[in-house]
Short mmCIF file of C-alpha atoms in Angstrom, two decimals:
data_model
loop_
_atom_site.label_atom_id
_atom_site.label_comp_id
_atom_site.label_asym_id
_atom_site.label_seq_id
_atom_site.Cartn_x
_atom_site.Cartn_y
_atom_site.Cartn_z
CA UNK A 1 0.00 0.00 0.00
CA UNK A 2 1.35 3.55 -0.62
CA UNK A 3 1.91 6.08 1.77
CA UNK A 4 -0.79 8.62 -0.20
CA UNK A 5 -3.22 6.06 0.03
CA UNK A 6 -2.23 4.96 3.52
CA UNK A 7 -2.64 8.45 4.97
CA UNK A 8 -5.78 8.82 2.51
CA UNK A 9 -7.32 6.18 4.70
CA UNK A 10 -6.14 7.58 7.95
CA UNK A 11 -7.69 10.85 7.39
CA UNK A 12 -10.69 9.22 6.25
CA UNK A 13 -11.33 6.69 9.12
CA UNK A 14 -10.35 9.83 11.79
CA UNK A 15 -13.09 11.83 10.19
CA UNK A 16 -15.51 9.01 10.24
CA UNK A 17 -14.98 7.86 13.73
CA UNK A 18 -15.42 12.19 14.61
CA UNK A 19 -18.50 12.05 13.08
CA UNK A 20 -19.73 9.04 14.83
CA UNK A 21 -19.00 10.59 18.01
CA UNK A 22 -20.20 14.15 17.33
CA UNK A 23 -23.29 15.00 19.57
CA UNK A 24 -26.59 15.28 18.12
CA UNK A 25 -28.54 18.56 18.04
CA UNK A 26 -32.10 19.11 16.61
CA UNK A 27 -32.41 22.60 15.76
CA UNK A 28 -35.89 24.43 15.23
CA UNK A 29 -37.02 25.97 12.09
CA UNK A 30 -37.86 29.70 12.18
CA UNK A 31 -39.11 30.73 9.10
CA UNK A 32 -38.59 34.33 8.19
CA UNK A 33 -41.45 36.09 5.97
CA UNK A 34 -40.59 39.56 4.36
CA UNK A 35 -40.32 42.50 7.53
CA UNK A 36 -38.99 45.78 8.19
CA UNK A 37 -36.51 46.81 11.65
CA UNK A 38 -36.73 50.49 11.67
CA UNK A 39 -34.36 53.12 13.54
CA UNK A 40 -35.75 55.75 15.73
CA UNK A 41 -35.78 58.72 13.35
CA UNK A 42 -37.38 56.53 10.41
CA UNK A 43 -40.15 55.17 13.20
CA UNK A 44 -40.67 58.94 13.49
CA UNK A 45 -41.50 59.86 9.82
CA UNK A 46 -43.86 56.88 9.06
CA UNK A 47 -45.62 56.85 11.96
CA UNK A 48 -45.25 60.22 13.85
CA UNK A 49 -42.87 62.42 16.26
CA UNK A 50 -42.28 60.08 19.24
CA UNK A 51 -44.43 56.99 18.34
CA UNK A 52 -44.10 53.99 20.07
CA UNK A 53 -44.21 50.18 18.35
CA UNK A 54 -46.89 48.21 20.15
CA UNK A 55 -46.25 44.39 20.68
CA UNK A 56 -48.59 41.75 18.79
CA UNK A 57 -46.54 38.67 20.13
CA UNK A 58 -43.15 37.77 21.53
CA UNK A 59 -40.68 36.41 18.87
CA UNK A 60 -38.40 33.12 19.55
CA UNK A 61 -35.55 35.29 20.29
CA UNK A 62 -35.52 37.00 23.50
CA UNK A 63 -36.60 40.97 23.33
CA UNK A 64 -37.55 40.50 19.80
CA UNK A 65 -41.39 40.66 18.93
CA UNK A 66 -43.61 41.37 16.20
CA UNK A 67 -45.40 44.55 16.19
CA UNK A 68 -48.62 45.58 15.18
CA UNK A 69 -47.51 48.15 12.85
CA UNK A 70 -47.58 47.58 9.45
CA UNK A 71 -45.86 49.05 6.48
CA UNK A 72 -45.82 49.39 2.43
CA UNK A 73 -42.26 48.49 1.24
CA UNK A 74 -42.05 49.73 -2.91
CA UNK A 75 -39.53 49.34 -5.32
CA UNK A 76 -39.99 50.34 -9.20
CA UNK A 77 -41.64 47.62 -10.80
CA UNK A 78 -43.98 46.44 -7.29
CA UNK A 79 -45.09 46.74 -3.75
CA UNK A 80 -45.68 44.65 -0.58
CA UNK A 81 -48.81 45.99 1.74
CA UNK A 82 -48.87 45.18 5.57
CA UNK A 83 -44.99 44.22 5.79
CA UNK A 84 -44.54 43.65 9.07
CA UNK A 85 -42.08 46.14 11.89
CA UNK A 86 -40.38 43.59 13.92
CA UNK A 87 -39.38 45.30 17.34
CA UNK A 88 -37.74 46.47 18.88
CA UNK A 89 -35.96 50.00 17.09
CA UNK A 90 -31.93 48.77 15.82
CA UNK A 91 -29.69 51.54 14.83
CA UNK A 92 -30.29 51.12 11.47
CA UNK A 93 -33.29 50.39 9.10
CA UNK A 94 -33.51 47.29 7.39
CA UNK A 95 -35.99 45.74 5.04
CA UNK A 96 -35.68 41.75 4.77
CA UNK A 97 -37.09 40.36 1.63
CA UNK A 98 -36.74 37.13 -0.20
CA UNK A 99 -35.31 36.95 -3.66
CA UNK A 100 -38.79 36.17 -4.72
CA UNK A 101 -39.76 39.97 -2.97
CA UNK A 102 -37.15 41.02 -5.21
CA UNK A 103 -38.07 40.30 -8.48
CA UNK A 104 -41.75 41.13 -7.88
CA UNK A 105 -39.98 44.87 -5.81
CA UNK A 106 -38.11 45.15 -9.26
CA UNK A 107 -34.93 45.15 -6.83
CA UNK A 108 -32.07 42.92 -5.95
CA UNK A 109 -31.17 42.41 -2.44
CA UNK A 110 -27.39 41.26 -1.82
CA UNK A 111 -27.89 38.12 -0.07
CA UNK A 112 -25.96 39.74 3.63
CA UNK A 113 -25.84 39.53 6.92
CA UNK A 114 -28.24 40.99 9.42
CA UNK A 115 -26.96 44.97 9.92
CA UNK A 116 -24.40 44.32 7.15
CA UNK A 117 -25.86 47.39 4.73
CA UNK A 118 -23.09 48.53 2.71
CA UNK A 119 -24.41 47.91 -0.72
CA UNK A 120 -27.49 46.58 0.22
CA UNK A 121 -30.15 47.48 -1.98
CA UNK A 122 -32.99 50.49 -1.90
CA UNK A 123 -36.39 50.85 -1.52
CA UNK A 124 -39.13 53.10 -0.35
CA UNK A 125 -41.45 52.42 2.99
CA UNK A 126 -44.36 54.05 3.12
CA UNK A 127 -46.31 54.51 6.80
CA UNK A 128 -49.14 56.19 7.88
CA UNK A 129 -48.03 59.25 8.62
CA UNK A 130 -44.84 59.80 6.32
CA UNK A 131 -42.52 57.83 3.36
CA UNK A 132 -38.87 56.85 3.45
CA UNK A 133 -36.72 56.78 0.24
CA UNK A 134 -34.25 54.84 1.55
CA UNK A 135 -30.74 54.23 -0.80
CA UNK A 136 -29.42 51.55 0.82
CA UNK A 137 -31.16 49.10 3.57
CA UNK A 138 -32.69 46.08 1.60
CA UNK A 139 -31.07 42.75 1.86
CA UNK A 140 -31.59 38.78 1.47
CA UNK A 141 -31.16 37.55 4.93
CA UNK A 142 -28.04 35.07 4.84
CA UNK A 143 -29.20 32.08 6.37
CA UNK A 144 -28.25 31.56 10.08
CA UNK A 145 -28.65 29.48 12.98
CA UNK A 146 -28.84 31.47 17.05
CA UNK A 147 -27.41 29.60 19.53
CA UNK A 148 -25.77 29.82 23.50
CA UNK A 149 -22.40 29.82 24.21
CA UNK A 150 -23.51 25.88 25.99
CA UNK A 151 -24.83 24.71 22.27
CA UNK A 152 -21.74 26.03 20.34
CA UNK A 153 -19.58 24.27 23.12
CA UNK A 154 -21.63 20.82 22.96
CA UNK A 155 -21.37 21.05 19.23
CA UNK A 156 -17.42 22.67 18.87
CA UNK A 157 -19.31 25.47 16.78
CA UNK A 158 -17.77 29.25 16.91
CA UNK A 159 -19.48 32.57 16.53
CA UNK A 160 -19.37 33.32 12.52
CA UNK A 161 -18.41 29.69 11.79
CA UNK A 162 -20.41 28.81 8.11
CA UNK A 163 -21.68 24.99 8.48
CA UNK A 164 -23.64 22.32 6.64
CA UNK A 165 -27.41 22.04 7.83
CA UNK A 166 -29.24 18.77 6.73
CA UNK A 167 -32.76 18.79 6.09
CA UNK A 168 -34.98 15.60 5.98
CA UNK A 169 -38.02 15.31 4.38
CA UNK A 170 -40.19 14.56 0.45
CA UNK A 171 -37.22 17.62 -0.14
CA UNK A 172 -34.17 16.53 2.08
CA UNK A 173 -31.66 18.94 1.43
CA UNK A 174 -28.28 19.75 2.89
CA UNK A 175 -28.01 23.77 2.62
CA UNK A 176 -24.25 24.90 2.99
CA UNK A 177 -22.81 28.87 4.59
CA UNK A 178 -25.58 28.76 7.03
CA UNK A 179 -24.00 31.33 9.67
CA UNK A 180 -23.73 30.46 12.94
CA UNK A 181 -24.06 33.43 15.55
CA UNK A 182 -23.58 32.70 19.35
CA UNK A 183 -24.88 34.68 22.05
CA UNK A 184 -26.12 34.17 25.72
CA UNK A 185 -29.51 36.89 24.32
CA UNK A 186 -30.17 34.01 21.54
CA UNK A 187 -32.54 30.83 21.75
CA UNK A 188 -31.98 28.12 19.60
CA UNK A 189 -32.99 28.61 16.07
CA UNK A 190 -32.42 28.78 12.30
CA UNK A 191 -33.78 31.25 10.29
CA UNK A 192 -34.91 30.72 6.47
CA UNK A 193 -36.40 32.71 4.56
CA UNK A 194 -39.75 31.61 2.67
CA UNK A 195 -37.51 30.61 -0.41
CA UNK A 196 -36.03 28.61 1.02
CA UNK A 197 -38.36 27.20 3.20
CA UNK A 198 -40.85 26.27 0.68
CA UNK A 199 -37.85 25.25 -1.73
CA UNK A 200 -36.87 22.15 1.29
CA UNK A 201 -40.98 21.97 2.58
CA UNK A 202 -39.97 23.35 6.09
CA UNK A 203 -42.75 25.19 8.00
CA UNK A 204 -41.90 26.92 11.84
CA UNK A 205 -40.57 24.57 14.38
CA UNK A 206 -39.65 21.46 12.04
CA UNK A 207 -35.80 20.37 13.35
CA UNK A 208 -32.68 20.60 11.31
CA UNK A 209 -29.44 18.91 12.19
CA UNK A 210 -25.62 20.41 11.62
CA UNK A 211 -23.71 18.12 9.42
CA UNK A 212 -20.63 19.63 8.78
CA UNK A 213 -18.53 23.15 10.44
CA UNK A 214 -17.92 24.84 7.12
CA UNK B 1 -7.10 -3.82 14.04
CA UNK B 2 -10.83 -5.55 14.66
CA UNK B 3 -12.48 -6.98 11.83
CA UNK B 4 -15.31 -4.57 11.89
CA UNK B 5 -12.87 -1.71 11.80
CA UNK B 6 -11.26 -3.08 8.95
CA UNK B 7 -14.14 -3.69 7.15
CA UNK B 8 -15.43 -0.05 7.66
CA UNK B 9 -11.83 1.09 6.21
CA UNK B 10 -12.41 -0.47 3.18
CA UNK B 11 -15.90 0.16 1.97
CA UNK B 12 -14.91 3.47 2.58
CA UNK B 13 -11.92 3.45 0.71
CA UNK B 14 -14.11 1.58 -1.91
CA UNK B 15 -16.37 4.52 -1.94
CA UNK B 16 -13.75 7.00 -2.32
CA UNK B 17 -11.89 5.61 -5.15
CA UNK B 18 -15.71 5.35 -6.92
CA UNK B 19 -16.74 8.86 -6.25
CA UNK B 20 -12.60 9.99 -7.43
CA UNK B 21 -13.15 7.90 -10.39
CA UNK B 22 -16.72 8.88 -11.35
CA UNK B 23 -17.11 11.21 -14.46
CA UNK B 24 -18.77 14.28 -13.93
CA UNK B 25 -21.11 15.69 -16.46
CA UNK B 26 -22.43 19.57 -16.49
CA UNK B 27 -25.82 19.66 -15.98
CA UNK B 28 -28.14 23.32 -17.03
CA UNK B 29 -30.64 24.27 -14.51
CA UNK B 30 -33.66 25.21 -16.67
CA UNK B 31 -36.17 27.57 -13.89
CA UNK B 32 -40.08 26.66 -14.27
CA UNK B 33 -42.06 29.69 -13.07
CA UNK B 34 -46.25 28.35 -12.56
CA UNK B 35 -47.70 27.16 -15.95
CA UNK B 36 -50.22 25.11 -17.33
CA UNK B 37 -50.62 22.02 -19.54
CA UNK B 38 -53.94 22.18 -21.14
CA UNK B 39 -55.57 18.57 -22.62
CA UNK B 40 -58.24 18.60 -26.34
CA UNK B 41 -61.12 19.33 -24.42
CA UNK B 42 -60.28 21.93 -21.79
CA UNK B 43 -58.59 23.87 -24.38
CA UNK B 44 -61.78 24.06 -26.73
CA UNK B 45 -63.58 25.27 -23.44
CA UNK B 46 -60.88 27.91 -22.05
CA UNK B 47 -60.42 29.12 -25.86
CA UNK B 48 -62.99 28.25 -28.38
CA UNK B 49 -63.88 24.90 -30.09
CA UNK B 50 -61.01 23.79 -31.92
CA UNK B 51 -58.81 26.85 -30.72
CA UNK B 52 -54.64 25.38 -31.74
CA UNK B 53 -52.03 27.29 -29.63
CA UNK B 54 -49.51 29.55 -31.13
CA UNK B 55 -46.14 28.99 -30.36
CA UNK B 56 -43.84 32.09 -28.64
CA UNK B 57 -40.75 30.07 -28.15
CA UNK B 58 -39.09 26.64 -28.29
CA UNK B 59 -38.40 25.52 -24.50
CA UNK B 60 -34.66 23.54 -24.62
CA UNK B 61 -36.82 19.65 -24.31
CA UNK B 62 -37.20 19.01 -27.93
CA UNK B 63 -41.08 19.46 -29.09
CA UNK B 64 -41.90 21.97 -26.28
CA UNK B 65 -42.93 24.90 -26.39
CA UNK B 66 -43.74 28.43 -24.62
CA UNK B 67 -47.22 29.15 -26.18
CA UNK B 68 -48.25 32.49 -26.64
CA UNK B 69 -51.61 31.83 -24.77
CA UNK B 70 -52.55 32.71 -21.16
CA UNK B 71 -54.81 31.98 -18.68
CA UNK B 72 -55.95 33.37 -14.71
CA UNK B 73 -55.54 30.51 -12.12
CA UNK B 74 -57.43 30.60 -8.99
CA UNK B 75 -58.15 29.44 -5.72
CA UNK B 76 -60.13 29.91 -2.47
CA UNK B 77 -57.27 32.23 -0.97
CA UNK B 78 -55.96 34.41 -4.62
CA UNK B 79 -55.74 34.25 -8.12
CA UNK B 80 -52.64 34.78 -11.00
CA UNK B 81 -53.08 36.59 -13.79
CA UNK B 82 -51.39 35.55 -17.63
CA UNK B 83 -49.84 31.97 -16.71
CA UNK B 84 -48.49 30.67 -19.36
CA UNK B 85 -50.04 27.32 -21.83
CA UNK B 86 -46.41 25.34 -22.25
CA UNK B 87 -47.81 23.54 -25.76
CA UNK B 88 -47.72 20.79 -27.22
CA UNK B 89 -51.08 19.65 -26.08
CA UNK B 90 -51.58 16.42 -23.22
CA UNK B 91 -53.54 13.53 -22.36
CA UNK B 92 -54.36 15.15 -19.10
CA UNK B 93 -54.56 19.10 -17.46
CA UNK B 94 -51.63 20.03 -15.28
CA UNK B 95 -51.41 23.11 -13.40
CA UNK B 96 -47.51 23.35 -12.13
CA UNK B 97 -47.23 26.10 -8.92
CA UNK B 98 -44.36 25.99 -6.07
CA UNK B 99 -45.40 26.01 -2.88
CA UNK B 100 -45.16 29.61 -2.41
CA UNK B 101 -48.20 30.03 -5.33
CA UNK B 102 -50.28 27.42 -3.28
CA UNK B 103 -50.09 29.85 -0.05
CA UNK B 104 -50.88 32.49 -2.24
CA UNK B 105 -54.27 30.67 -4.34
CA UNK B 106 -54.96 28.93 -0.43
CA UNK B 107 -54.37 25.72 -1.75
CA UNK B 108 -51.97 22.32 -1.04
CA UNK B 109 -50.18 21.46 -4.26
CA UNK B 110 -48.57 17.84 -3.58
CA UNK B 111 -44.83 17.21 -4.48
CA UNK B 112 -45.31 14.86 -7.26
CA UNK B 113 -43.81 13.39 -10.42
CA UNK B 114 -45.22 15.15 -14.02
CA UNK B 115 -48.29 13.47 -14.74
CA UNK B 116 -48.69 12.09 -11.54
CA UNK B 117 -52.59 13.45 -10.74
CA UNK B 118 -53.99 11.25 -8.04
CA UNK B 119 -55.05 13.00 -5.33
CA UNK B 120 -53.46 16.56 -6.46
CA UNK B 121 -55.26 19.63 -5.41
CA UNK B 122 -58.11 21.08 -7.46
CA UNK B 123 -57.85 24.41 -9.23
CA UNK B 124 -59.69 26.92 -11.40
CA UNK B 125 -58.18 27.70 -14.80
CA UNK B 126 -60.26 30.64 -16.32
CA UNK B 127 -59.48 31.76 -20.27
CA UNK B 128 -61.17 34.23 -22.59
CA UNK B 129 -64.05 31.84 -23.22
CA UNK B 130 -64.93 29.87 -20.81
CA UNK B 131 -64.08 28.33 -17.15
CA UNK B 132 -63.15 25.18 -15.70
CA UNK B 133 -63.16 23.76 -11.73
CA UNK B 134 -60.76 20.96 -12.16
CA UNK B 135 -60.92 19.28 -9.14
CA UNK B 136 -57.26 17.49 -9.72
CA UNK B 137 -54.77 18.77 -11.26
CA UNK B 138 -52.11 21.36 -9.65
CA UNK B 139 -49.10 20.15 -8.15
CA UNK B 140 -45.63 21.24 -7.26
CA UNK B 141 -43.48 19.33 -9.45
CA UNK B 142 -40.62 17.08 -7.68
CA UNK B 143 -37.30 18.49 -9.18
CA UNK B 144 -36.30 16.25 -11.64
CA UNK B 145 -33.22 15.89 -14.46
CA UNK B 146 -34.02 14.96 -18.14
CA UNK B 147 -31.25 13.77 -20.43
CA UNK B 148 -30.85 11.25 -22.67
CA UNK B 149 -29.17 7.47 -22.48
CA UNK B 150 -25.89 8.40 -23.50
CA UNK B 151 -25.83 10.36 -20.40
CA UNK B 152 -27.18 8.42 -18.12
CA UNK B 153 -25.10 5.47 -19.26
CA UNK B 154 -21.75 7.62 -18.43
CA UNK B 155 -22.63 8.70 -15.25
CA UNK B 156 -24.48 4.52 -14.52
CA UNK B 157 -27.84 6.24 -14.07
CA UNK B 158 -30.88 4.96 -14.70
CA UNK B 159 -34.80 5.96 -15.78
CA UNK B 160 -36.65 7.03 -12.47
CA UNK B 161 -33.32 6.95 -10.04
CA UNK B 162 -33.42 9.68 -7.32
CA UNK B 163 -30.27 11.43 -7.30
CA UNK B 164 -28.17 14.26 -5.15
CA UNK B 165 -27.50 16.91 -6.65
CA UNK B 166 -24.80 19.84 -5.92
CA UNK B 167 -24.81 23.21 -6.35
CA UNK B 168 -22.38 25.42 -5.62
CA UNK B 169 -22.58 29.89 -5.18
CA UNK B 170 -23.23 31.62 -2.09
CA UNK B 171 -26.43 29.55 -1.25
CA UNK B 172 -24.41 26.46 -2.17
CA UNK B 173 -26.39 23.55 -1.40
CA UNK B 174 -27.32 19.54 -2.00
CA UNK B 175 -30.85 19.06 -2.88
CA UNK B 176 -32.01 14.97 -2.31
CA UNK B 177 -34.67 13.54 -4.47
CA UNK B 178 -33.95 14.51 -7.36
CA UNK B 179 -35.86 12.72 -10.22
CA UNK B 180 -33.52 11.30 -13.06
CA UNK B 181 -36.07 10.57 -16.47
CA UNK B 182 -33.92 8.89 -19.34
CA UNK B 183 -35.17 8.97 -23.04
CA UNK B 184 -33.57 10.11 -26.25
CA UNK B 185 -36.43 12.57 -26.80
CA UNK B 186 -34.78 14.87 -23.76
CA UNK B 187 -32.31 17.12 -23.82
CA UNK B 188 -29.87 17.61 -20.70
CA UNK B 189 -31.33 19.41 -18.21
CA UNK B 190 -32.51 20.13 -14.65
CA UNK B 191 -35.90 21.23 -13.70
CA UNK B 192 -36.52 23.39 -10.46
CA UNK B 193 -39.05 25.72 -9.54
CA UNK B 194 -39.27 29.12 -8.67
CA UNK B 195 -38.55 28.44 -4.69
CA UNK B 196 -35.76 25.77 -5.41
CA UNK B 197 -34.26 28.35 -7.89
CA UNK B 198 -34.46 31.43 -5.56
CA UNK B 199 -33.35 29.29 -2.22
CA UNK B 200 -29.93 28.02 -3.97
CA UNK B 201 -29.77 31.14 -6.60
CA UNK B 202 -29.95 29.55 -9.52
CA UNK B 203 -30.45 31.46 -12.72
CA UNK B 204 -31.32 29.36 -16.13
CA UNK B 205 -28.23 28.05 -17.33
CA UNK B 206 -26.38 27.82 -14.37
CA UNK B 207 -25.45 24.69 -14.40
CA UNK B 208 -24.75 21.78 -10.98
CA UNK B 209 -23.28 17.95 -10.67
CA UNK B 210 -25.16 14.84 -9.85
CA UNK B 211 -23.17 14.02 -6.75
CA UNK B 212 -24.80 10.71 -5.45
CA UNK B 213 -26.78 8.12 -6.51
CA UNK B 214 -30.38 8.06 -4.53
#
């Protein structure tokens, strides 16, 4: 036997016998329809001087929660109505769309990380009370997981790593660069967007497992 | 060394020098957006007695086409506007929507094989002369690869295998179940809808690899 194919086979059986012993962890499904995080100021122009976001329900995420304010979000060739705020106020605006919002918005959203903006795509929002022409702000969600400091430990994951996520099901999948972000303010969960949910037939709460640190 | 140890060593080292070994073929993503297969009878009632379609373009599967006629599907929950007849004409009436489309109309579109109609969800087709309830009919059509036996014999594929598939780009990913149909009438290519196309940013053309064998 040659020494390539020798060391071929060590590598191989090391990475096997890893993966045997790697602990399991089923990760809920959080799926992400098109909404809007708004900064103070821009609150103030849709909705009024001073207005405050009122909560419809708690989000999986601690502090996060779905408002009851709604918004129109326009690009040049279409609009969404009753686009969702998501609370509560970040230090900078951002519309989340799906690629599928983009065609139909006539825009194309990078596909970025959450309060990564630099050029991210624009788009108008239109509120009650006032309209936004914003230049930049519009982006494709890049796929991510939240997790504690104890899962990322358990499961020898690092903030920012990009891993493998398997998918079971009529449309088993494995979908790679799914960012991992660790934090003792997250709860378990990966976020799709509806893309890619309906692309793998995933709907809230169905478990996903990590298959491979990117 | 055990036995069992051993054994594992070499079935994998079987595997790998397979998959090393294995030709790789190219394979063009064509994207289906929702569109409609109309049979004799419930084109004489959508367009007129006798009404022949008019071709706009030749799809890339020899014999198909992009007819210039359109029709309004509906359901419970929505309606779209100027869907597109693919031509020639069928035995049976298929209405092909992702997932995202059956939210949208309020109805279930199964994952199922072209042609496959048992038990697929019923849908109203409305053209410039008439209706039709079909109460069958729409489904969301399992991703599938056409090519020809040439291909298939290179790559030791055969008619109705499932297959992996990879694709690679920033929302690089493996989608399982993929449907492999052999027959010299087909031309090379893979079929995903809008969903699958958006989720892994696919763009016609594009092309992926068949990466395992179902």
């Amino acid at each position: 036997m040659d020494t390539s194919r020798e060391e071929l086979i060590k590598l191989i059986t090391k990475l096997v016998i890893e993966e045997l012993s790697k602990e399991e962890v089923l990760i809920p499904i959080g799926v992400s329809n098109r909404h809007v995080h708004l900064r103070r100021e821009d609150l103030d122009v849709l909705f009024g001087d001073g207005y405050e976001l009122t909560k419809l329900r708690d989000l999986k995420q601690p502090g996060q929660y779905a408002s009851n304010e709604l918004v129109t979000i326009r690009g040049p060739k279409g609009e969404f109505k009753n686009v969702r705020i998501l609370g509560p106020l970040r230090k900078e605006t951002q519309v989340e769309i799906s690629l599928s919002d983009g065609f139909v918005l006539g825009i194309k959203p990078p596909i970025k990380e959450s309060g990564k903006l630099k050029d991210s795509a624009g788009i108008e929002i239109i509120g009650p009370k006032g309209r936004l022409i914003k230049h930049e702000g519009s982006i494709a969600a890049l796929r991510h997981i939240h997790m504690t400091p104890e899962t990322a430990k358990k499961l020898k994951i690092n903030d920012k790593d990009l891993v493998d996520v398997e998918i079971s099901g009529e449309r088993k999948a494995i979908l790679g660069n799914v960012l991992v972000r660790v934090s003792d303010k997250y709860a378990l969960e990966m976020h799709v967007d509806l893309d890619e949910a309906n692309a793998c037939n995933l709907k809230n709460n169905d478990t996903v497992k990590i298959v491979k640190k990117g």
